[in-house]
CSV table of C-alpha atoms in Angstrom, one decimal:
chain,number,residue,atom,x,y,z
A,1,MET,CA,50.4,81.5,-36.4
A,2,ASN,CA,48.6,81.3,-39.8
A,3,ILE,CA,45.1,82.3,-40.7
A,4,THR,CA,43.8,78.7,-40.5
A,5,ALA,CA,45.1,78.3,-37.0
A,6,MET,CA,43.6,81.6,-35.9
A,7,ARG,CA,40.2,80.6,-37.3
A,8,ILE,CA,40.4,77.3,-35.4
A,9,LEU,CA,41.2,79.2,-32.2
A,10,MET,CA,38.4,81.7,-32.7
A,11,GLY,CA,35.9,78.9,-33.5
A,12,ALA,CA,36.9,76.9,-30.4
A,13,SER,CA,36.5,80.0,-28.2
A,14,LEU,CA,33.1,80.8,-29.6
A,15,LEU,CA,32.0,77.2,-29.2
A,16,ALA,CA,33.1,77.2,-25.6
A,17,VAL,CA,30.9,80.2,-24.9
A,18,ALA,CA,28.0,78.9,-26.9
A,19,SER,CA,28.1,75.5,-25.1
A,20,LEU,CA,27.2,77.2,-21.8
A,21,ALA,CA,23.5,77.3,-23.0
A,22,GLN,CA,21.1,74.5,-23.2
A,23,ALA,CA,17.9,74.5,-25.2
A,24,ASN,CA,14.7,74.0,-23.1
A,25,ALA,CA,12.0,71.6,-24.2
A,26,THR,CA,10.7,70.5,-20.9
A,27,HIS,CA,7.8,72.9,-20.6
A,28,ASP,CA,6.7,76.1,-22.4
A,29,SER,CA,6.7,78.0,-19.1
A,30,PHE,CA,10.3,77.2,-18.3
A,31,ILE,CA,13.2,79.5,-19.1
A,32,ASP,CA,16.5,78.6,-20.6
A,33,VAL,CA,18.8,78.9,-17.6
A,34,ALA,CA,21.8,81.1,-18.4
A,35,ASN,CA,25.1,79.3,-18.4
A,36,SER,CA,23.5,75.9,-18.0
A,37,VAL,CA,26.0,73.1,-18.7
A,38,SER,CA,23.8,70.1,-17.9
A,39,PHE,CA,20.1,69.6,-17.3
A,40,ASP,CA,17.5,66.9,-16.5
A,41,GLY,CA,13.9,67.4,-17.5
A,42,TRP,CA,10.8,65.4,-16.7
A,43,ASN,CA,7.5,66.3,-18.5
A,44,GLN,CA,4.2,64.6,-19.0
A,45,LEU,CA,4.3,63.3,-15.5
A,46,ASN,CA,1.1,61.3,-15.9
A,47,ARG,CA,-0.4,58.0,-16.9
A,48,ASN,CA,-1.3,59.3,-20.4
A,49,ARG,CA,2.3,60.1,-21.3
A,50,VAL,CA,3.4,59.3,-24.9
A,51,ASP,CA,6.9,59.0,-26.4
A,52,THR,CA,8.3,61.1,-29.3
A,53,ASN,CA,6.6,58.8,-31.8
A,54,GLY,CA,3.2,59.2,-30.2
A,55,ASN,CA,3.3,55.7,-28.7
A,56,ALA,CA,1.9,55.2,-25.1
A,57,ALA,CA,4.7,55.5,-22.5
A,58,PRO,CA,2.8,56.0,-19.3
A,59,LEU,CA,4.7,56.9,-16.1
A,60,THR,CA,4.1,54.2,-13.5
A,61,ASP,CA,4.2,53.8,-9.7
A,62,ALA,CA,7.0,51.2,-10.2
A,63,GLN,CA,9.1,53.6,-12.2
A,64,LEU,CA,8.8,56.3,-9.6
A,65,ALA,CA,9.7,53.9,-6.8
A,66,ALA,CA,12.8,52.6,-8.7
A,67,GLY,CA,13.8,56.1,-9.8
A,68,THR,CA,13.1,57.4,-13.3
A,69,THR,CA,15.6,59.4,-15.5
A,70,GLY,CA,14.5,62.5,-17.4
A,71,ASN,CA,12.4,61.9,-20.5
A,72,VAL,CA,13.3,65.2,-22.2
A,73,ALA,CA,15.9,65.0,-25.1
A,74,GLY,CA,19.3,66.1,-23.9
A,75,SER,CA,18.7,65.1,-20.2
A,76,GLY,CA,21.5,63.6,-18.2
A,77,ASP,CA,21.2,60.6,-15.8
A,78,ALA,CA,19.7,62.3,-12.8
A,79,LYS,CA,16.8,60.3,-11.2
A,80,LEU,CA,13.4,61.4,-9.8
A,81,THR,CA,12.5,59.0,-7.1
A,82,LEU,CA,9.4,58.6,-4.8
A,83,LEU,CA,10.7,58.2,-1.2
A,84,SER,CA,7.4,58.0,0.6
A,85,GLY,CA,3.8,59.1,0.4
A,86,SER,CA,1.1,58.6,-2.2
A,87,TYR,CA,2.3,60.7,-5.2
A,88,TYR,CA,0.9,58.7,-8.2
A,89,PRO,CA,0.6,59.4,-11.9
A,90,ALA,CA,-3.0,60.6,-12.5
A,91,SER,CA,-4.5,61.9,-15.8
A,92,PHE,CA,-2.6,65.2,-15.9
A,93,GLY,CA,0.3,64.9,-13.5
A,94,LEU,CA,1.7,63.5,-10.3
A,95,TYR,CA,-1.1,63.7,-7.7
A,96,GLY,CA,-1.1,63.4,-3.9
A,97,THR,CA,1.2,64.0,-1.0
A,98,ALA,CA,4.8,62.8,-1.0
A,99,ALA,CA,8.5,63.1,-0.3
A,100,ILE,CA,10.4,62.8,-3.6
A,101,ALA,CA,14.1,63.2,-4.5
A,102,PHE,CA,16.2,64.3,-7.5
A,103,THR,CA,19.6,62.8,-7.4
A,104,ASP,CA,22.6,63.2,-9.7
A,105,ASN,CA,26.0,61.6,-9.5
A,106,THR,CA,27.3,63.1,-12.7
A,107,ILE,CA,28.4,66.7,-12.1
A,108,ALA,CA,30.0,69.1,-14.5
A,109,SER,CA,33.2,70.7,-13.4
A,110,ASP,CA,33.2,74.1,-11.8
A,111,ILE,CA,29.5,74.5,-11.4
A,112,SER,CA,28.5,77.5,-9.3
A,113,SER,CA,24.8,76.8,-8.7
A,114,ILE,CA,21.8,74.5,-9.1
A,115,ALA,CA,18.5,75.7,-10.6
A,116,PHE,CA,15.1,74.0,-10.2
A,117,GLN,CA,12.0,74.7,-12.1
A,118,GLY,CA,8.6,73.1,-11.5
A,119,ILE,CA,5.0,73.3,-12.7
A,120,ILE,CA,3.0,72.5,-9.6
A,121,ASN,CA,-0.6,73.1,-8.5
A,122,ASN,CA,-0.2,73.4,-4.7
A,123,PHE,CA,-3.7,72.5,-3.4
A,124,SER,CA,-2.6,72.5,0.3
A,125,GLY,CA,-1.3,76.1,0.2
A,126,SER,CA,1.6,75.1,2.5
A,127,ASP,CA,5.2,75.9,1.7
A,128,PHE,CA,7.3,73.2,0.0
A,129,GLY,CA,10.2,71.6,1.8
A,130,LEU,CA,12.8,71.9,-0.9
A,131,THR,CA,16.4,71.4,0.2
A,132,LEU,CA,19.8,70.4,-1.3
A,133,SER,CA,22.4,68.1,0.1
A,134,TYR,CA,25.7,67.3,-1.7
A,135,ASN,CA,28.5,64.7,-1.7
A,136,GLY,CA,26.3,62.2,0.2
A,137,GLY,CA,25.8,64.6,3.1
A,138,ASN,CA,22.7,65.8,4.9
A,139,GLN,CA,23.2,69.5,4.7
A,140,ALA,CA,19.6,70.3,3.8
A,141,ILE,CA,20.3,73.8,2.3
A,142,ALA,CA,17.1,75.6,1.6
A,143,GLY,CA,16.6,77.0,-2.0
A,144,THR,CA,16.1,80.6,-2.9
A,145,LEU,CA,12.8,81.3,-4.6
A,146,VAL,CA,13.7,83.4,-7.6
A,147,ASN,CA,10.3,83.4,-9.3
A,148,PHE,CA,6.8,82.3,-8.7
A,149,VAL,CA,3.9,82.7,-11.2
A,150,ASP,CA,0.4,82.1,-9.9
A,151,THR,CA,-1.6,81.2,-13.0
A,152,SER,CA,-4.8,80.4,-11.1
A,153,THR,CA,-4.8,77.1,-13.0
A,154,ALA,CA,-3.1,73.7,-12.5
A,155,ALA,CA,0.2,75.1,-13.9
A,156,ASP,CA,1.8,77.5,-11.3
A,157,TYR,CA,5.5,78.1,-12.0
A,158,TYR,CA,8.3,77.8,-9.4
A,159,TYR,CA,11.9,78.6,-9.9
A,160,TYR,CA,14.5,78.0,-7.1
A,161,THR,CA,18.3,78.2,-7.0
A,162,TRP,CA,21.2,77.2,-4.8
A,163,ASP,CA,24.4,79.2,-4.8
A,164,LEU,CA,27.4,76.8,-4.5
A,165,SER,CA,30.1,79.3,-5.4
A,166,ASN,CA,31.3,79.7,-1.8
A,167,LEU,CA,31.6,76.0,-1.0
A,168,SER,CA,35.1,74.9,-0.2
A,169,THR,CA,34.6,71.3,-1.4
A,170,PRO,CA,34.0,70.5,-5.1
A,171,ILE,CA,30.6,69.0,-5.8
A,172,SER,CA,30.6,65.4,-7.0
A,173,SER,CA,26.9,64.6,-6.4
A,174,TYR,CA,23.7,66.3,-5.2
A,175,THR,CA,20.3,65.4,-4.0
A,176,LEU,CA,17.2,67.7,-4.0
A,177,ASN,CA,14.8,66.5,-1.3
A,178,PHE,CA,11.2,67.7,-2.0
A,179,ASN,CA,8.6,67.3,0.7
A,180,ILE,CA,5.3,68.3,-0.9
A,181,GLY,CA,1.8,68.5,0.5
A,182,PHE,CA,-1.4,67.7,-1.4
A,183,SER,CA,-0.6,68.8,-4.9
A,184,GLN,CA,-0.3,68.0,-8.6
A,185,SER,CA,3.0,68.3,-10.5
A,186,LEU,CA,3.2,68.4,-14.3
A,187,ALA,CA,6.9,69.0,-15.0
A,188,PHE,CA,10.3,69.4,-13.4
A,189,GLN,CA,13.7,70.5,-14.6
A,190,VAL,CA,17.1,70.7,-12.8
A,191,ASP,CA,20.0,72.6,-14.3
A,192,GLN,CA,23.7,72.6,-13.3
A,193,VAL,CA,25.0,76.1,-13.9
A,194,ALA,CA,28.6,77.1,-14.6
A,195,ALA,CA,30.4,80.0,-13.0
A,196,VAL,CA,30.1,83.2,-15.1
A,197,PRO,CA,33.5,84.3,-16.3
A,198,GLU,CA,34.6,87.7,-15.0
A,199,PRO,CA,34.5,90.6,-17.5
A,200,SER,CA,38.3,90.6,-17.3
A,201,THR,CA,38.3,87.1,-18.7
A,202,TYR,CA,36.4,88.1,-21.8
A,203,ALA,CA,38.6,91.1,-22.1
A,204,MET,CA,41.7,88.9,-22.0
A,205,LEU,CA,40.2,86.5,-24.6
A,206,MET,CA,39.4,89.4,-27.0
A,207,LEU,CA,42.8,90.9,-26.5
A,208,GLY,CA,44.5,87.6,-27.2
A,209,LEU,CA,42.4,87.0,-30.3
A,210,GLY,CA,43.2,90.5,-31.5
A,211,ALA,CA,47.0,89.9,-31.0
A,212,VAL,CA,46.8,86.7,-32.9
A,213,GLY,CA,45.0,88.4,-35.8
A,214,PHE,CA,47.5,91.2,-35.8
A,215,ALA,CA,50.4,88.8,-35.9
A,216,ALA,CA,48.9,86.8,-38.7
A,217,ARG,CA,48.3,89.9,-40.7
A,218,ARG,CA,51.9,91.0,-40.3
A,219,ARG,CA,53.1,87.6,-41.4
A,220,LYS,CA,50.9,87.6,-44.5
A,221,GLN,CA,52.1,91.1,-45.5
A,222,ALA,CA,55.7,90.1,-45.0
């Protein structure tokens, strides 16, 4: 293998690792989820929303009822849909009480978890009903609260995850059902997260690249 081929191999390997990260532009409080391979983000969830050119692009009741895709650059085709209740776009966010759903039928291969982030002012003080079902089923798997930040303002931060690594059936679709009491929501993001390679996988990759480099050097010297 010559030097050019080795460089192509190394570049492809580094690109594969780098592609596991997604830049976050949904909300300044959200984190970049490690090993995210696909995300959907909804921000400016209000009637005063504007597009990237500053033109009015208000979120409407009709859009919520029909299902609205993410408005953050890089989002996939997941939909946020109002199922029931009175969650409506107010001046600063979605306001009221409702059951909403996040659905996605385009799933990356070999994902190991789903991550949800939300900026929500929970006026009612009651727990959220946030569950995951997959492949059209009704499993209602409760999420694990990884982080909560009480800002004492209308911008409290919630981060939930679902571990899918032990499921025997590959995931082809998922739905997050969110039953929420009297509240105001400003932004949501859902990430599909890839399995983290074992350390031995990285070791084998580096060993292979080292062997390729050594062989190329030997050939060049010969």
